[in-house]
Amino acid sequence: MNLPALLFSIGWWTLGLVNGIHPECRLQLELHKEEIKCMELLKNAKTVGFKGCVGIWDNITCWHPAEIGETVTVPCPKVFSNFFSKSGNISKNCTSNGWTDIFPDFFFACGYKEVDEDSAIFYVLVKAIYTLGHSASLIALTTGSIILCLFRKLHCTRNYIHLNLFLSFILKAISVLVKDEILYSGSNTVHCSEDQPSWVGCKGSLVIFQYCVMANFYWLLVEGLYLHILMVIFSPNRHFALYLLIGWGIPTVFIIAWIVSRVYLEDTGCWDTNDHSVPWWVIRLPILISILVNFVLFISIIRILLQKLRSPDVGGNDQSQYKRLAKSTLLLIPLFGVHYMLFAVFPIRISNNYQIIFELCLGSFQGLVVAVLYCFLNSEVQGELKRKWRSWCLNQRMGRDYRLHSSSISRNGSESISQLHRNSATQFSLQTETTVI
């Protein structure tokens, strides 16, 4: 596959990744916009003395005024052609009794399909799974971040980068959960208020969501850059300020550009439509670049690892070397986000259900996997935790022994004093008796 085709494939995939609106919400918003246009059009139509059928908006399509006996044919609503990728025409007859029903069948002509029960259950399960995944990732990443911050011996450039990556995953998980609550709150599956007095909260949640997603991709890129520099130059510790600039600064610049393009080019609804190409590419092109660069770094690092394993200085047979290479590769995949390239090399129209399961369900657990591999299973982290545990157990044991020893001394001291008092009393009694004699 050539590079333009690859970019287009990733672009199509990324559309689903960072789009911030439920399809039914988007559908309702588009229909609402079409209704406003229709009302403006019909307002200018002549109705005085007109004996035919007046223009109407039937909640789907705009029908202009027609004479009795006239057949009006219009293309399927634009919104349906966008969602269901089938263009067709629908018609109505104007009779003395008014408009007839639409023909041919609207669902057939425009490609609209009702969501069946199985599909509804599928999407509910997907939402439940990725909510669970983000929640589990949030707990694991927060715990891992606390561990990396508490132990001073773990403070180094590598772990600082891990810590920022953890933070980007945490922010991404929180933004997803908050976005879902804002967009889809309520008893229904979808929450799409058309007469909302203000979209500020909704737009704000989308801005934060887009920033967190992009920052997460760029901290994955920073991990790749750091490891590549470490293997090639062996001195990556001087570049931490640059890593911070890449991880948090670049997304900030592009998000500001995206906000400006939205305000001037497509300030509609909750900023979750993508009708204008400029805002669409402003938010997606940086993500595509980070994915491609990280994939190139991943291939380069695997090549370097293979060369090092084949070096005569490295012992072991071929089988053990390939096992080590396979282990290193598997460990690097979640850290580099290489799995994001999977659907980029397949045909675009691969099964949507498989793609949804992979990107939303499995992708939501990426933070959990990264936290486990690069914190909880890290030998340095485990060593510090064991040392802290042994120290705590030793302090507990010493404290218990000290309390027992103090109690014993106190008890023995009391007995000695009592014995001393008894001896003194006996001696005093003997002296008294002697004096009397």
PDB file of N, CA and C in Angstrom, residues 249-323:
ATOM      1  N   GLY A 249       2.939  20.518  24.730  1.00  0.00           N
ATOM      2  CA  GLY A 249       2.939  21.766  23.962  1.00  0.00           C
ATOM      3  C   GLY A 249       2.344  21.644  22.575  1.00  0.00           C
ATOM      4  N   ILE A 250       2.773  20.629  21.813  1.00  0.00           N
ATOM      5  CA  ILE A 250       2.258  20.467  20.444  1.00  0.00           C
ATOM      6  C   ILE A 250       0.742  20.290  20.432  1.00  0.00           C
ATOM      7  N   PRO A 251       0.168  19.416  21.281  1.00  0.00           N
ATOM      8  CA  PRO A 251      -1.304  19.332  21.302  1.00  0.00           C
ATOM      9  C   PRO A 251      -1.974  20.659  21.644  1.00  0.00           C
ATOM     10  N   THR A 252      -1.361  21.451  22.537  1.00  0.00           N
ATOM     11  CA  THR A 252      -1.944  22.745  22.892  1.00  0.00           C
ATOM     12  C   THR A 252      -2.036  23.657  21.677  1.00  0.00           C
ATOM     13  N   VAL A 253      -0.959  23.700  20.883  1.00  0.00           N
ATOM     14  CA  VAL A 253      -0.943  24.547  19.684  1.00  0.00           C
ATOM     15  C   VAL A 253      -2.035  24.130  18.711  1.00  0.00           C
ATOM     16  N   PHE A 254      -2.147  22.838  18.450  1.00  0.00           N
ATOM     17  CA  PHE A 254      -3.132  22.372  17.470  1.00  0.00           C
ATOM     18  C   PHE A 254      -4.562  22.487  17.993  1.00  0.00           C
ATOM     19  N   ILE A 255      -4.757  22.323  19.294  1.00  0.00           N
ATOM     20  CA  ILE A 255      -6.107  22.483  19.843  1.00  0.00           C
ATOM     21  C   ILE A 255      -6.538  23.943  19.756  1.00  0.00           C
ATOM     22  N   ILE A 256      -5.623  24.876  20.009  1.00  0.00           N
ATOM     23  CA  ILE A 256      -5.953  26.300  19.850  1.00  0.00           C
ATOM     24  C   ILE A 256      -6.312  26.592  18.398  1.00  0.00           C
ATOM     25  N   ALA A 257      -5.514  26.045  17.463  1.00  0.00           N
ATOM     26  CA  ALA A 257      -5.819  26.228  16.036  1.00  0.00           C
ATOM     27  C   ALA A 257      -7.173  25.622  15.685  1.00  0.00           C
ATOM     28  N   TRP A 258      -7.478  24.470  16.288  1.00  0.00           N
ATOM     29  CA  TRP A 258      -8.770  23.816  16.025  1.00  0.00           C
ATOM     30  C   TRP A 258      -9.925  24.660  16.554  1.00  0.00           C
ATOM     31  N   ILE A 259      -9.764  25.243  17.748  1.00  0.00           N
ATOM     32  CA  ILE A 259     -10.808  26.101  18.315  1.00  0.00           C
ATOM     33  C   ILE A 259     -11.056  27.307  17.412  1.00  0.00           C
ATOM     34  N   VAL A 260      -9.967  27.939  16.951  1.00  0.00           N
ATOM     35  CA  VAL A 260     -10.104  29.107  16.068  1.00  0.00           C
ATOM     36  C   VAL A 260     -10.810  28.727  14.774  1.00  0.00           C
ATOM     37  N   SER A 261     -10.405  27.595  14.180  1.00  0.00           N
ATOM     38  CA  SER A 261     -11.044  27.162  12.931  1.00  0.00           C
ATOM     39  C   SER A 261     -12.515  26.824  13.148  1.00  0.00           C
ATOM     40  N   ARG A 262     -12.836  26.277  14.308  1.00  0.00           N
ATOM     41  CA  ARG A 262     -14.232  25.980  14.621  1.00  0.00           C
ATOM     42  C   ARG A 262     -15.050  27.272  14.740  1.00  0.00           C
ATOM     43  N   VAL A 263     -14.508  28.247  15.452  1.00  0.00           N
ATOM     44  CA  VAL A 263     -15.239  29.495  15.678  1.00  0.00           C
ATOM     45  C   VAL A 263     -15.530  30.207  14.364  1.00  0.00           C
ATOM     46  N   TYR A 264     -14.556  30.213  13.451  1.00  0.00           N
ATOM     47  CA  TYR A 264     -14.711  30.986  12.220  1.00  0.00           C
ATOM     48  C   TYR A 264     -15.271  30.186  11.049  1.00  0.00           C
ATOM     49  N   LEU A 265     -15.123  28.863  11.066  1.00  0.00           N
ATOM     50  CA  LEU A 265     -15.528  28.075   9.906  1.00  0.00           C
ATOM     51  C   LEU A 265     -16.705  27.147  10.162  1.00  0.00           C
ATOM     52  N   GLU A 266     -16.856  26.643  11.379  1.00  0.00           N
ATOM     53  CA  GLU A 266     -17.918  25.658  11.632  1.00  0.00           C
ATOM     54  C   GLU A 266     -18.361  25.718  13.095  1.00  0.00           C
ATOM     55  N   ASP A 267     -18.898  26.852  13.476  1.00  0.00           N
ATOM     56  CA  ASP A 267     -19.352  27.031  14.854  1.00  0.00           C
ATOM     57  C   ASP A 267     -20.799  26.566  14.970  1.00  0.00           C
ATOM     58  N   THR A 268     -21.002  25.259  14.868  1.00  0.00           N
ATOM     59  CA  THR A 268     -22.350  24.691  14.902  1.00  0.00           C
ATOM     60  C   THR A 268     -22.450  23.652  16.011  1.00  0.00           C
ATOM     61  N   GLY A 269     -23.595  23.675  16.699  1.00  0.00           N
ATOM     62  CA  GLY A 269     -23.879  22.649  17.696  1.00  0.00           C
ATOM     63  C   GLY A 269     -22.802  22.532  18.749  1.00  0.00           C
ATOM     64  N   CYS A 270     -22.386  21.302  18.969  1.00  0.00           N
ATOM     65  CA  CYS A 270     -21.420  20.985  20.023  1.00  0.00           C
ATOM     66  C   CYS A 270     -20.005  20.811  19.467  1.00  0.00           C
ATOM     67  N   TRP A 271     -19.766  21.337  18.257  1.00  0.00           N
ATOM     68  CA  TRP A 271     -18.481  21.194  17.582  1.00  0.00           C
ATOM     69  C   TRP A 271     -18.155  19.729  17.303  1.00  0.00           C
ATOM     70  N   ASP A 272     -19.175  18.949  17.060  1.00  0.00           N
ATOM     71  CA  ASP A 272     -18.945  17.527  16.836  1.00  0.00           C
ATOM     72  C   ASP A 272     -19.287  17.100  15.417  1.00  0.00           C
ATOM     73  N   THR A 273     -19.607  18.058  14.545  1.00  0.00           N
ATOM     74  CA  THR A 273     -19.793  17.740  13.131  1.00  0.00           C
ATOM     75  C   THR A 273     -18.477  17.967  12.402  1.00  0.00           C
ATOM     76  N   ASN A 274     -18.360  17.380  11.227  1.00  0.00           N
ATOM     77  CA  ASN A 274     -17.116  17.486  10.459  1.00  0.00           C
ATOM     78  C   ASN A 274     -17.415  17.805   8.997  1.00  0.00           C
ATOM     79  N   ASP A 275     -18.276  18.807   8.776  1.00  0.00           N
ATOM     80  CA  ASP A 275     -18.636  19.159   7.407  1.00  0.00           C
ATOM     81  C   ASP A 275     -17.541  19.952   6.717  1.00  0.00           C
ATOM     82  N   HIS A 276     -16.797  20.738   7.470  1.00  0.00           N
ATOM     83  CA  HIS A 276     -15.718  21.546   6.894  1.00  0.00           C
ATOM     84  C   HIS A 276     -14.401  20.799   7.046  1.00  0.00           C
ATOM     85  N   SER A 277     -13.609  20.799   5.988  1.00  0.00           N
ATOM     86  CA  SER A 277     -12.387  19.979   5.990  1.00  0.00           C
ATOM     87  C   SER A 277     -11.272  20.568   6.848  1.00  0.00           C
ATOM     88  N   VAL A 278     -11.226  21.892   7.003  1.00  0.00           N
ATOM     89  CA  VAL A 278     -10.097  22.505   7.720  1.00  0.00           C
ATOM     90  C   VAL A 278     -10.066  22.099   9.192  1.00  0.00           C
ATOM     91  N   PRO A 279     -11.141  22.285   9.962  1.00  0.00           N
ATOM     92  CA  PRO A 279     -11.092  21.810  11.357  1.00  0.00           C
ATOM     93  C   PRO A 279     -10.850  20.307  11.457  1.00  0.00           C
ATOM     94  N   TRP A 280     -11.392  19.564  10.502  1.00  0.00           N
ATOM     95  CA  TRP A 280     -11.223  18.103  10.507  1.00  0.00           C
ATOM     96  C   TRP A 280      -9.749  17.736  10.442  1.00  0.00           C
ATOM     97  N   TRP A 281      -8.998  18.368   9.509  1.00  0.00           N
ATOM     98  CA  TRP A 281      -7.581  18.025   9.348  1.00  0.00           C
ATOM     99  C   TRP A 281      -6.703  18.655  10.421  1.00  0.00           C
ATOM    100  N   VAL A 282      -7.112  19.797  10.955  1.00  0.00           N
ATOM    101  CA  VAL A 282      -6.319  20.426  12.017  1.00  0.00           C
ATOM    102  C   VAL A 282      -6.215  19.508  13.221  1.00  0.00           C
ATOM    103  N   ILE A 283      -7.283  18.766  13.507  1.00  0.00           N
ATOM    104  CA  ILE A 283      -7.273  17.902  14.689  1.00  0.00           C
ATOM    105  C   ILE A 283      -6.723  16.519  14.372  1.00  0.00           C
ATOM    106  N   ARG A 284      -6.798  16.079  13.121  1.00  0.00           N
ATOM    107  CA  ARG A 284      -6.435  14.697  12.806  1.00  0.00           C
ATOM    108  C   ARG A 284      -5.043  14.527  12.204  1.00  0.00           C
ATOM    109  N   LEU A 285      -4.596  15.519  11.453  1.00  0.00           N
ATOM    110  CA  LEU A 285      -3.277  15.404  10.835  1.00  0.00           C
ATOM    111  C   LEU A 285      -2.164  15.234  11.864  1.00  0.00           C
ATOM    112  N   PRO A 286      -2.132  15.993  12.972  1.00  0.00           N
ATOM    113  CA  PRO A 286      -1.086  15.757  13.984  1.00  0.00           C
ATOM    114  C   PRO A 286      -1.124  14.345  14.557  1.00  0.00           C
ATOM    115  N   ILE A 287      -2.323  13.790  14.724  1.00  0.00           N
ATOM    116  CA  ILE A 287      -2.429  12.426  15.243  1.00  0.00           C
ATOM    117  C   ILE A 287      -1.893  11.429  14.230  1.00  0.00           C
ATOM    118  N   LEU A 288      -2.204  11.643  12.946  1.00  0.00           N
ATOM    119  CA  LEU A 288      -1.683  10.751  11.902  1.00  0.00           C
ATOM    120  C   LEU A 288      -0.158  10.775  11.877  1.00  0.00           C
ATOM    121  N   ILE A 289       0.401  11.972  12.009  1.00  0.00           N
ATOM    122  CA  ILE A 289       1.861  12.103  11.990  1.00  0.00           C
ATOM    123  C   ILE A 289       2.475  11.365  13.174  1.00  0.00           C
ATOM    124  N   SER A 290       1.900  11.519  14.365  1.00  0.00           N
ATOM    125  CA  SER A 290       2.448  10.846  15.551  1.00  0.00           C
ATOM    126  C   SER A 290       2.376   9.328  15.397  1.00  0.00           C
ATOM    127  N   ILE A 291       1.286   8.819  14.821  1.00  0.00           N
ATOM    128  CA  ILE A 291       1.149   7.373  14.624  1.00  0.00           C
ATOM    129  C   ILE A 291       2.210   6.861  13.657  1.00  0.00           C
ATOM    130  N   LEU A 292       2.386   7.563  12.538  1.00  0.00           N
ATOM    131  CA  LEU A 292       3.358   7.122  11.529  1.00  0.00           C
ATOM    132  C   LEU A 292       4.785   7.195  12.062  1.00  0.00           C
ATOM    133  N   VAL A 293       5.129   8.309  12.728  1.00  0.00           N
ATOM    134  CA  VAL A 293       6.487   8.459  13.266  1.00  0.00           C
ATOM    135  C   VAL A 293       6.760   7.390  14.318  1.00  0.00           C
ATOM    136  N   ASN A 294       5.805   7.135  15.184  1.00  0.00           N
ATOM    137  CA  ASN A 294       5.998   6.126  16.221  1.00  0.00           C
ATOM    138  C   ASN A 294       6.140   4.736  15.620  1.00  0.00           C
ATOM    139  N   PHE A 295       5.418   4.470  14.552  1.00  0.00           N
ATOM    140  CA  PHE A 295       5.542   3.166  13.901  1.00  0.00           C
ATOM    141  C   PHE A 295       6.927   3.007  13.277  1.00  0.00           C
ATOM    142  N   VAL A 296       7.435   4.074  12.667  1.00  0.00           N
ATOM    143  CA  VAL A 296       8.792   4.032  12.101  1.00  0.00           C
ATOM    144  C   VAL A 296       9.814   3.814  13.213  1.00  0.00           C
ATOM    145  N   LEU A 297       9.653   4.502  14.349  1.00  0.00           N
ATOM    146  CA  LEU A 297      10.563   4.313  15.482  1.00  0.00           C
ATOM    147  C   LEU A 297      10.483   2.887  16.016  1.00  0.00           C
ATOM    148  N   PHE A 298       9.291   2.338  16.055  1.00  0.00           N
ATOM    149  CA  PHE A 298       9.106   0.964  16.522  1.00  0.00           C
ATOM    150  C   PHE A 298       9.873  -0.015  15.634  1.00  0.00           C
ATOM    151  N   ILE A 299       9.741   0.125  14.324  1.00  0.00           N
ATOM    152  CA  ILE A 299      10.455  -0.755  13.391  1.00  0.00           C
ATOM    153  C   ILE A 299      11.963  -0.588  13.555  1.00  0.00           C
ATOM    154  N   SER A 300      12.412   0.662  13.717  1.00  0.00           N
ATOM    155  CA  SER A 300      13.845   0.921  13.877  1.00  0.00           C
ATOM    156  C   SER A 300      14.381   0.294  15.163  1.00  0.00           C
ATOM    157  N   ILE A 301      13.625   0.386  16.249  1.00  0.00           N
ATOM    158  CA  ILE A 301      14.069  -0.188  17.525  1.00  0.00           C
ATOM    159  C   ILE A 301      14.107  -1.707  17.451  1.00  0.00           C
ATOM    160  N   ILE A 302      13.127  -2.313  16.806  1.00  0.00           N
ATOM    161  CA  ILE A 302      13.137  -3.769  16.638  1.00  0.00           C
ATOM    162  C   ILE A 302      14.356  -4.191  15.823  1.00  0.00           C
ATOM    163  N   ARG A 303      14.693  -3.401  14.804  1.00  0.00           N
ATOM    164  CA  ARG A 303      15.883  -3.708  13.997  1.00  0.00           C
ATOM    165  C   ARG A 303      17.150  -3.614  14.849  1.00  0.00           C
ATOM    166  N   ILE A 304      17.243  -2.577  15.689  1.00  0.00           N
ATOM    167  CA  ILE A 304      18.414  -2.422  16.559  1.00  0.00           C
ATOM    168  C   ILE A 304      18.492  -3.570  17.563  1.00  0.00           C
ATOM    169  N   LEU A 305      17.354  -3.954  18.135  1.00  0.00           N
ATOM    170  CA  LEU A 305      17.333  -5.082  19.072  1.00  0.00           C
ATOM    171  C   LEU A 305      17.800  -6.363  18.404  1.00  0.00           C
ATOM    172  N   LEU A 306      17.356  -6.583  17.182  1.00  0.00           N
ATOM    173  CA  LEU A 306      17.759  -7.787  16.455  1.00  0.00           C
ATOM    174  C   LEU A 306      19.262  -7.796  16.208  1.00  0.00           C
ATOM    175  N   GLN A 307      19.814  -6.628  15.870  1.00  0.00           N
ATOM    176  CA  GLN A 307      21.259  -6.537  15.661  1.00  0.00           C
ATOM    177  C   GLN A 307      22.021  -6.806  16.955  1.00  0.00           C
ATOM    178  N   LYS A 308      21.519  -6.282  18.064  1.00  0.00           N
ATOM    179  CA  LYS A 308      22.197  -6.492  19.342  1.00  0.00           C
ATOM    180  C   LYS A 308      22.124  -7.956  19.776  1.00  0.00           C
ATOM    181  N   LEU A 309      20.994  -8.598  19.520  1.00  0.00           N
ATOM    182  CA  LEU A 309      20.850 -10.000  19.908  1.00  0.00           C
ATOM    183  C   LEU A 309      21.735 -10.910  19.067  1.00  0.00           C
ATOM    184  N   ARG A 310      22.006 -10.505  17.846  1.00  0.00           N
ATOM    185  CA  ARG A 310      22.865 -11.305  16.968  1.00  0.00           C
ATOM    186  C   ARG A 310      24.343 -11.005  17.168  1.00  0.00           C
ATOM    187  N   SER A 311      24.638 -10.045  18.032  1.00  0.00           N
ATOM    188  CA  SER A 311      26.027  -9.701  18.295  1.00  0.00           C
ATOM    189  C   SER A 311      26.732 -10.867  18.976  1.00  0.00           C
ATOM    190  N   PRO A 312      28.010 -11.111  18.642  1.00  0.00           N
ATOM    191  CA  PRO A 312      28.741 -12.216  19.285  1.00  0.00           C
ATOM    192  C   PRO A 312      28.925 -12.024  20.783  1.00  0.00           C
ATOM    193  N   ASP A 313      28.765 -10.777  21.262  1.00  0.00           N
ATOM    194  CA  ASP A 313      28.895 -10.532  22.696  1.00  0.00           C
ATOM    195  C   ASP A 313      27.705 -11.051  23.486  1.00  0.00           C
ATOM    196  N   VAL A 314      26.587 -11.283  22.795  1.00  0.00           N
ATOM    197  CA  VAL A 314      25.375 -11.755  23.457  1.00  0.00           C
ATOM    198  C   VAL A 314      25.341 -13.272  23.398  1.00  0.00           C
ATOM    199  N   GLY A 315      25.264 -13.899  24.552  1.00  0.00           N
ATOM    200  CA  GLY A 315      25.241 -15.354  24.596  1.00  0.00           C
ATOM    201  C   GLY A 315      23.872 -15.912  24.305  1.00  0.00           C
ATOM    202  N   GLY A 316      23.806 -17.249  24.210  1.00  0.00           N
ATOM    203  CA  GLY A 316      22.524 -17.909  23.988  1.00  0.00           C
ATOM    204  C   GLY A 316      22.379 -18.388  22.564  1.00  0.00           C
ATOM    205  N   ASN A 317      21.515 -19.371  22.376  1.00  0.00           N
ATOM    206  CA  ASN A 317      21.282 -19.891  21.036  1.00  0.00           C
ATOM    207  C   ASN A 317      20.253 -19.032  20.315  1.00  0.00           C
ATOM    208  N   ASP A 318      19.995 -19.397  19.046  1.00  0.00           N
ATOM    209  CA  ASP A 318      19.058 -18.618  18.232  1.00  0.00           C
ATOM    210  C   ASP A 318      17.660 -18.612  18.827  1.00  0.00           C
ATOM    211  N   GLN A 319      17.249 -19.753  19.380  1.00  0.00           N
ATOM    212  CA  GLN A 319      15.894 -19.844  19.919  1.00  0.00           C
ATOM    213  C   GLN A 319      15.698 -18.882  21.087  1.00  0.00           C
ATOM    214  N   SER A 320      16.674 -18.837  21.992  1.00  0.00           N
ATOM    215  CA  SER A 320      16.557 -17.938  23.141  1.00  0.00           C
ATOM    216  C   SER A 320      16.606 -16.479  22.706  1.00  0.00           C
ATOM    217  N   GLN A 321      17.404 -16.187  21.664  1.00  0.00           N
ATOM    218  CA  GLN A 321      17.482 -14.814  21.173  1.00  0.00           C
ATOM    219  C   GLN A 321      16.150 -14.361  20.586  1.00  0.00           C
ATOM    220  N   TYR A 322      15.525 -15.231  19.819  1.00  0.00           N
ATOM    221  CA  TYR A 322      14.238 -14.869  19.219  1.00  0.00           C
ATOM    222  C   TYR A 322      13.146 -14.752  20.277  1.00  0.00           C
ATOM    223  N   LYS A 323      13.255 -15.546  21.331  1.00  0.00           N
ATOM    224  CA  LYS A 323      12.296 -15.411  22.430  1.00  0.00           C
ATOM    225  C   LYS A 323      12.440 -14.048  23.096  1.00  0.00           C
TER     226      LYS A 323
END
